Amino acid sequence: MPGPPSAAGQEPPRPDAPRPAPDEARPDAASGAEETAVLREAVDRLRTEAEGLRRAMRSRGVIEQAKGMLTERLGCTPDEAFEHLVRLSQDTNRKVADLAAGLVGVAAPPPEETGDTGGERRAARPAPGPPLPEGQEPTGAFPDGPEPSRPRPHPPGTPGQTPAPDLAALFHLASSALATTDTPEDLARVLHEVALAPVGVIALVLGLLEPDGALSLVAGHGVPAHRLSQWRRIPPETGVPLVSAAHGGGMVWEFDPPETAAGQPVTGRIVPGRSACAVPLHHGGRIIGAMSLGWAGPAERARAATRYVNALAGPVGGQLLRVAAGDGGEPALAVAGGEAWLRGLLDATFSPVLALSAVRPGGRGGPVTDLRVAYANRAAGGTGPAARGRRLSELHPGLVATGAFARILRAALDAVPYEGPAEGFNPGTGGPARTVTIRVTPFLDGLLLTWRPRSGPTERAAHLAEAQRLSGVGSFRWSTGDRGPDCSREALRLLGLGGAQPAVVPVAALLHRVCPEDRPAAGMLVRRLLAGQHLTTLEFGVPGAHGAAPRVLRVVAESLTDPGSGTARTVHGVVEDITGRHHAEEQLTAVRSRLAEQRRRAAAEHRSARALRTALTAASAATEPDTGGPEHAVRPLRGAENPRSAGDLCDLLRLPGGRYLLAAGGVGRRGPAAAVRAGEVRNGLRALAHTGAGPVELLDVLNAMLCEHNGHRTVGAVCALYDPRAHDLLWSAADELPPLLLRAGEPAFAPGPVGPALGGRPGARYDESALRLQPGDVLLLATLGPPERTPSGARASRLLAAVRPAPTPDTTLAAHLDRIAGHLTTGASPVDHGLLLAVRVPEEGGR
């Protein structure tokens, strides 16, 4: 189906006409303010498009009816019927809407009577007078004879006359236009401009019946505002023709008597004009109100439109009942923005004001979901006349985005005033949105809303008060002639004096709020300031509220002195709550003391552990083996992140019979206790090795002993018995890496199983493995810390890479271990504790 026409009575767009592309989203709209601006522009654009569509809908209905008729009669599609209308419009130089209305009017003329209007009545005739001159029509009543259903065309060439409109076409065009209205004011304007002005009507008013029989004027067009205000509510007993028509009296006519033929106003007449007609409005078989129309032309032209006006009463009544009802379906409580005196009062103010009525979808008493503009004064700028009847959320979407809209709705629901900031508010003057201060006052069933820019002394004072509240800082100023300083609201709160507004507080009252132990110092501060001391600072306590702990405040003040006497004229300063900072400083001091004590103890512990480790390592590696033993070297691993000595153990001991005990391991802890425990394990291994036990027996006995007496503290160890004459090596490991063999420059871990840690599980089994050594081989026992106990780990892989290249015969084992230790204790994952023990098998012919 083709789209609606762009305006009433104008040619609608073609179905295939391209639609305007929406604005592309700005790629640089990164901040919230830019996104809000884009949203606001989109809302304004959609608002303009909706207004255009609303105007276009006034004629769309009759165009659609004409298309339906042509589709049926010509046997064509709706699009072809529309193309036919467009060609007729171009050929006859008439608007598409006028052609469509003419076609519908011929096929379906307006009804002569709609509903029960009670027939036609005339207003009471004036007292009989002298006979009228020949040719003069009587006034105040219809002449005898039937009334025509259509206007009589004037003879061609008659001066001052225009061709009469086609009332059938005009009726259908007007019915379509009336259906698009949203407010009573809009209905009155469209009814006048589209439906009644072509037949000579110059003004009209619309009224609704109230339950008590009175008639309430809800809208008008062409009638002065003060006139509408005077006749806002008409009691039933007044006998006014408009009330008579609404109470079933039918159509009531009024004509000017002869003495007012010159145009003087007639008493009791609401609408201006030489002739007036009151027409009952009906809907659903009942009268719901009435309308009064005024003509400026001769009575004959007014009489010619009788049946046409009567036919309009049905569409007008139904539409008036719809637009005058609230969103919940019941009549909304009238906002007095329509009163002439109130509008004049609002227009006289410099501040912009919107009179708003509450929108309650659930009916009276329900929640308020929006506010509708009943009136906007001149100072409201671009939100003036165009805003009437619109919703506040449509006019100012920025209020919804910032949360101010919700507070306005709460004020309307609770009927309480509200004042506060509103960001993203566009006053409708064409400029950018800005932050304003809005003030909302309950008014009947709605609100009065006004706003002003957030600038000037009031806003600056509010900003300062907000900054003081957020930072916990108050201010004061004291002229020495006053009884005390003038304290800000935040200063009063900090001192525990309450008060919603700044106030002058006597000095005695201020000193009374200081803790007794700090009052002498506070009194001294006051005396120094009055004596002219320029800058003074004091920290003091004030009692906490409701028995809470005292709070600590700090005051910084200075004096402005008189140049002649040197005494203070004015004292000003700030007071700050430093309770949190004071407590933090106390806790920091205590933490520093505890840290210093821990450092002292750690240093002593580190010295003891280092001494023990040095003694243990020197006893095992520096003095043994005897002459004729293998070349060996020991290096502890200490990373930069953990320089403290760990509980690592190593041993190289010559046993009876010429064999050597090789051992390395660790207790998994650090400090003196770990070093002592490592020494105990080392001594146990030495004692057991002298009994002739093999590696498996050594680990079995140590495991049983540690499980029984060591409190389930585990120990890792690798033990080996080396025979230098046969070049045989027997070894067994408990939760430590197997021995690493370097042969011909290639490192490899000795094959064999690794048992569980010592002291972890009673009865654990350990296996013994044998390794045949060759001259020039280097054997390396390594402990790399608790995280690395298997040959497949990351640190074991680093160890394999670190031992390459193998040491040459000219390279000492000590130098080689230094290079390996440097590689392991640096890099991305350094080894922070452990130990390396290396033994080299002598070449043939060597020692």
Coordinates of C-alpha atoms in Angstrom, one line a residue, residues 70 127 134 194 213 409 473 496 520 533 573 643 723 783 831:
L70 CA -11.9 2.3 -7.8
A127 CA -41.1 40.7 21.1
E134 CA -40.2 44.0 1.8
V194 CA -10.9 21.7 7.5
G213 CA -25.9 18.5 34.1
L409 CA 7.1 11.6 38.2
V473 CA 35.8 19.7 54.8
G496 CA 28.1 17.6 65.7
P520 CA 43.0 24.2 76.6
Q533 CA 48.6 35.2 64.2
G573 CA 39.5 28.8 57.9
P643 CA 68.6 -15.3 50.0
D723 CA 83.2 -47.9 44.8
T783 CA 68.0 -30.9 44.9
V831 CA 65.5 -21.8 41.8

